mmCIF file of C-alpha atoms in Angstrom:
data_model
loop_
_atom_site.group_PDB
_atom_site.id
_atom_site.type_symbol
_atom_site.label_atom_id
_atom_site.label_comp_id
_atom_site.label_asym_id
_atom_site.label_seq_id
_atom_site.Cartn_x
_atom_site.Cartn_y
_atom_site.Cartn_z
ATOM 1 C CA MET A 1 3.418 -13.341 -8.335
ATOM 2 C CA LEU A 2 6.332 -12.985 -5.905
ATOM 3 C CA LEU A 3 8.963 -10.281 -6.129
ATOM 4 C CA GLU A 4 12.596 -11.146 -5.731
ATOM 5 C CA LYS A 5 14.032 -10.778 -2.258
ATOM 6 C CA LYS A 6 14.882 -7.173 -1.528
ATOM 7 C CA ASN A 7 15.177 -6.996 2.211
ATOM 8 C CA ARG A 8 12.866 -8.355 4.880
ATOM 9 C CA ILE A 9 9.540 -8.372 3.042
ATOM 10 C CA ARG A 10 7.973 -9.465 -0.206
ATOM 11 C CA LEU A 11 4.723 -8.682 -1.953
ATOM 12 C CA ARG A 12 2.429 -11.471 -3.051
ATOM 13 C CA ASP A 13 -1.018 -11.703 -4.552
ATOM 14 C CA LYS A 14 -3.902 -11.658 -2.083
ATOM 15 C CA THR A 15 -5.549 -15.009 -1.293
ATOM 16 C CA LEU A 16 -8.634 -16.173 0.540
ATOM 17 C CA GLN A 17 -6.365 -17.207 3.438
ATOM 18 C CA ASP A 18 -5.815 -13.466 4.116
ATOM 19 C CA VAL A 19 -9.480 -12.781 4.881
ATOM 20 C CA PHE A 20 -9.480 -13.182 8.665
ATOM 21 C CA GLN A 21 -6.347 -11.061 9.146
ATOM 22 C CA ASP A 22 -7.698 -8.356 6.822
ATOM 23 C CA TYR A 23 -11.033 -8.386 8.635
ATOM 24 C CA THR A 24 -9.277 -8.015 11.993
ATOM 25 C CA TRP A 25 -7.225 -5.070 10.743
ATOM 26 C CA ARG A 26 -10.265 -3.365 9.182
ATOM 27 C CA CYS A 27 -12.104 -3.611 12.540
ATOM 28 C CA ASP A 28 -9.183 -2.158 14.537
ATOM 29 C CA ASN A 29 -9.911 1.386 15.797
ATOM 30 C CA GLU A 30 -6.332 2.687 15.591
ATOM 31 C CA LEU A 31 -5.665 1.259 12.123
ATOM 32 C CA SER A 32 -8.976 2.637 10.863
ATOM 33 C CA ARG A 33 -8.223 6.082 12.286
ATOM 34 C CA LEU A 34 -4.806 6.120 10.575
ATOM 35 C CA ASP A 35 -6.500 5.109 7.319
ATOM 36 C CA GLY A 36 -8.996 7.952 7.658
ATOM 37 C CA MET A 37 -11.940 5.563 7.830
ATOM 38 C CA ALA A 38 -14.422 4.267 10.375
ATOM 39 C CA PRO A 39 -13.765 0.758 11.694
ATOM 40 C CA LEU A 40 -15.495 -1.948 9.716
ATOM 41 C CA ASP A 41 -18.980 -2.649 11.013
ATOM 42 C CA MET A 42 -20.148 -5.835 9.289
ATOM 43 C CA PRO A 43 -20.170 -9.502 10.193
ATOM 44 C CA LEU A 44 -17.233 -11.620 9.075
ATOM 45 C CA SER A 45 -19.597 -13.682 6.890
ATOM 46 C CA ASP A 46 -20.588 -10.590 4.856
ATOM 47 C CA PHE A 47 -16.956 -9.482 4.619
ATOM 48 C CA LEU A 48 -15.976 -12.968 3.419
ATOM 49 C CA THR A 49 -18.617 -12.868 0.666
ATOM 50 C CA ARG A 50 -17.380 -9.490 -0.584
ATOM 51 C CA TYR A 51 -13.755 -10.595 -0.254
ATOM 52 C CA LYS A 52 -14.339 -13.716 -2.383
ATOM 53 C CA GLU A 53 -16.141 -11.665 -5.050
ATOM 54 C CA GLU A 54 -13.280 -9.184 -5.248
ATOM 55 C CA LEU A 55 -10.667 -11.944 -5.505
ATOM 56 C CA GLU A 56 -12.638 -13.656 -8.274
ATOM 57 C CA ASN A 57 -13.480 -10.438 -10.147
ATOM 58 C CA PRO A 58 -10.880 -7.805 -9.305
ATOM 59 C CA PRO A 59 -11.593 -4.283 -10.515
ATOM 60 C CA PRO A 60 -9.584 -3.593 -13.686
ATOM 61 C CA ASP A 61 -8.068 -0.383 -12.333
ATOM 62 C CA GLN A 62 -6.410 -1.858 -9.243
ATOM 63 C CA CYS A 63 -4.088 -4.552 -7.895
ATOM 64 C CA ARG A 64 -3.898 -5.642 -4.256
ATOM 65 C CA TYR A 65 -0.954 -7.342 -2.599
ATOM 66 C CA ALA A 66 -0.202 -8.866 0.762
ATOM 67 C CA ILE A 67 2.989 -7.777 2.490
ATOM 68 C CA GLU A 68 4.714 -10.669 4.163
ATOM 69 C CA THR A 69 8.029 -11.338 5.812
ATOM 70 C CA TYR A 70 10.373 -13.844 4.229
ATOM 71 C CA GLU A 71 9.331 -16.219 6.979
ATOM 72 C CA GLY A 72 5.788 -16.042 5.518
ATOM 73 C CA LYS A 73 4.084 -13.844 8.144
ATOM 74 C CA HIS A 74 1.354 -11.633 6.646
ATOM 75 C CA ILE A 75 2.029 -8.196 8.180
ATOM 76 C CA GLY A 76 0.081 -5.835 5.935
ATOM 77 C CA ASN A 77 -1.349 -4.940 2.557
ATOM 78 C CA CYS A 78 -0.645 -2.530 -0.233
ATOM 79 C CA MET A 79 -2.293 -1.727 -3.513
ATOM 80 C CA TYR A 80 -2.495 0.537 -6.458
ATOM 81 C CA TYR A 81 -5.872 1.736 -7.641
ATOM 82 C CA ASP A 82 -7.558 4.387 -9.753
ATOM 83 C CA LEU A 83 -5.111 3.342 -12.463
ATOM 84 C CA ASN A 84 -5.504 5.668 -15.432
ATOM 85 C CA GLU A 85 -3.073 4.875 -18.228
ATOM 86 C CA TYR A 86 -4.522 7.708 -20.340
ATOM 87 C CA ARG A 87 -3.493 10.255 -17.692
ATOM 88 C CA GLY A 88 -0.451 8.124 -16.807
ATOM 89 C CA GLU A 89 -1.122 7.861 -13.079
ATOM 90 C CA ALA A 90 -2.308 5.671 -10.228
ATOM 91 C CA GLU A 91 -2.910 6.036 -6.506
ATOM 92 C CA ILE A 92 -1.354 3.757 -3.884
ATOM 93 C CA GLY A 93 -2.262 2.733 -0.377
ATOM 94 C CA ILE A 94 -0.444 0.757 2.290
ATOM 95 C CA LEU A 95 -1.251 -0.702 5.692
ATOM 96 C CA ILE A 96 1.158 -2.370 8.053
ATOM 97 C CA GLY A 97 -1.464 -4.050 10.219
ATOM 98 C CA GLU A 98 0.898 -5.907 12.534
ATOM 99 C CA LYS A 99 1.912 -3.165 14.958
ATOM 100 C CA LEU A 100 5.072 -5.015 16.028
ATOM 101 C CA TYR A 101 6.402 -4.191 12.543
ATOM 102 C CA TRP A 102 5.848 -0.435 12.840
ATOM 103 C CA ASN A 103 8.750 2.024 12.966
ATOM 104 C CA ASN A 104 11.467 -0.264 11.615
ATOM 105 C CA GLY A 105 11.398 0.174 7.837
ATOM 106 C CA HIS A 106 8.970 -2.531 6.726
ATOM 107 C CA GLY A 107 6.580 0.084 5.325
ATOM 108 C CA LYS A 108 9.357 1.758 3.350
ATOM 109 C CA GLU A 109 10.461 -1.582 1.919
ATOM 110 C CA ALA A 110 6.876 -2.362 0.940
ATOM 111 C CA VAL A 111 6.358 1.023 -0.740
ATOM 112 C CA ASP A 112 9.691 0.715 -2.574
ATOM 113 C CA SER A 113 8.714 -2.792 -3.753
ATOM 114 C CA LEU A 114 5.280 -1.610 -4.847
ATOM 115 C CA LEU A 115 6.757 1.319 -6.797
ATOM 116 C CA LYS A 116 9.217 -1.022 -8.517
ATOM 117 C CA LEU A 117 6.379 -3.367 -9.438
ATOM 118 C CA ILE A 118 4.259 -0.496 -10.794
ATOM 119 C CA PHE A 119 6.962 1.310 -12.746
ATOM 120 C CA ASP A 120 8.332 -1.946 -14.177
ATOM 121 C CA ASN A 121 4.939 -3.283 -15.290
ATOM 122 C CA VAL A 122 2.428 -0.472 -15.779
ATOM 123 C CA ASN A 123 2.625 2.340 -18.319
ATOM 124 C CA ILE A 124 2.289 5.327 -15.984
ATOM 125 C CA GLN A 125 4.451 8.309 -15.122
ATOM 126 C CA LYS A 126 3.061 9.399 -11.741
ATOM 127 C CA VAL A 127 2.055 7.651 -8.521
ATOM 128 C CA TYR A 128 0.214 9.624 -5.883
ATOM 129 C CA LEU A 129 -1.311 9.076 -2.453
ATOM 130 C CA LYS A 130 -3.185 10.770 0.342
ATOM 131 C CA THR A 131 -2.264 10.481 4.004
ATOM 132 C CA LEU A 132 -3.698 12.116 7.094
ATOM 133 C CA ALA A 133 -2.054 15.428 7.877
ATOM 134 C CA ASP A 134 -1.269 14.228 11.402
ATOM 135 C CA ASN A 135 0.190 10.861 10.322
ATOM 136 C CA PHE A 136 3.799 11.998 10.424
ATOM 137 C CA ARG A 137 5.193 8.451 10.516
ATOM 138 C CA ALA A 138 3.562 7.696 7.142
ATOM 139 C CA GLN A 139 4.682 11.017 5.687
ATOM 140 C CA ARG A 140 8.314 10.305 6.675
ATOM 141 C CA CYS A 141 8.060 6.867 5.071
ATOM 142 C CA PHE A 142 6.667 8.259 1.831
ATOM 143 C CA PHE A 143 9.272 11.025 1.732
ATOM 144 C CA LYS A 144 12.051 8.417 2.096
ATOM 145 C CA CYS A 145 10.497 6.588 -0.878
ATOM 146 C CA GLY A 146 10.729 9.690 -3.075
ATOM 147 C CA PHE A 147 7.249 11.200 -2.600
ATOM 148 C CA MET A 148 6.904 14.967 -2.345
ATOM 149 C CA PRO A 149 3.935 16.943 -1.006
ATOM 150 C CA SER A 150 1.678 18.164 -3.810
ATOM 151 C CA GLY A 151 -1.257 19.699 -1.946
ATOM 152 C CA SER A 152 -3.902 18.933 0.617
ATOM 153 C CA ILE A 153 -7.588 18.144 0.728
ATOM 154 C CA ILE A 154 -10.393 17.889 3.239
ATOM 155 C CA ALA A 155 -12.449 14.699 2.849
ATOM 156 C CA ASN A 156 -15.114 13.448 5.246
ATOM 157 C CA GLY A 157 -14.087 16.185 7.661
ATOM 158 C CA ARG A 158 -10.451 14.971 7.761
ATOM 159 C CA HIS A 159 -7.375 16.845 6.529
ATOM 160 C CA PHE A 160 -5.171 14.862 4.115
ATOM 161 C CA ILE A 161 -1.770 15.650 2.637
ATOM 162 C CA CYS A 162 -1.400 14.688 -1.038
ATOM 163 C CA MET A 163 1.992 13.385 -2.145
ATOM 164 C CA GLU A 164 3.356 12.161 -5.470
ATOM 165 C CA THR A 165 6.393 10.703 -7.133
ATOM 166 C CA MET A 166 7.286 10.552 -10.801
ATOM 167 C CA ARG A 167 8.737 7.645 -12.762
ATOM 168 C CA SER A 168 11.775 9.709 -13.830
ATOM 169 C CA GLY A 169 12.706 10.642 -10.245
ATOM 170 C CA TRP A 170 12.069 7.127 -9.021
ATOM 171 C CA LEU A 171 14.298 5.642 -11.755
ATOM 172 C CA LYS A 172 17.165 7.943 -10.694
ATOM 173 C CA LYS A 173 16.674 7.006 -7.028
ATOM 174 C CA TRP A 174 16.500 3.285 -7.875
ATOM 175 C CA LYS A 175 19.689 3.410 -10.008
ATOM 176 C CA MET A 176 21.559 5.257 -7.254
ATOM 177 C CA SER A 177 20.545 2.674 -4.646
ATOM 178 C CA ASP A 178 21.599 -0.175 -6.955
ATOM 179 C CA GLU A 179 25.057 1.363 -7.396
ATOM 180 C CA ARG A 180 25.736 1.382 -3.641
#
């Protein structure tokens, strides 16, 4: 599935061709720190086996997407997970793995595209996320996309800020941006 052109990026379904790039990003110390995780410590062959299994049998409560430029360069990933239609909510995550694309709006465009995809296709009212308390760049991005702080948690010895956005607020924001 491809989304219509919005700006400089598009979301597409993950493919096996993404495995080496994803493995590289998951092994990167800085990217892992910003994700609140330890760098991946497994051979590429094991990662490839798990990757293939997940592509063939995706968990029912999540969808993963590659973020790519309109020129076709894979620059990151995003996903929604812990989808709970009964509670009407899902969590999202995003990674811009190509550092040359940091700090120039690609993350915001990806989050906006992911929210549009979710709210247009999934019956939920709230999307939430967690980001490290010291990851101010991510927090600014999420705030620009309509997320508001909703609390904080300590997990694995790390302090995270919780943020959320509601379908109703997002719809107003989306309509206003379309009218410009």
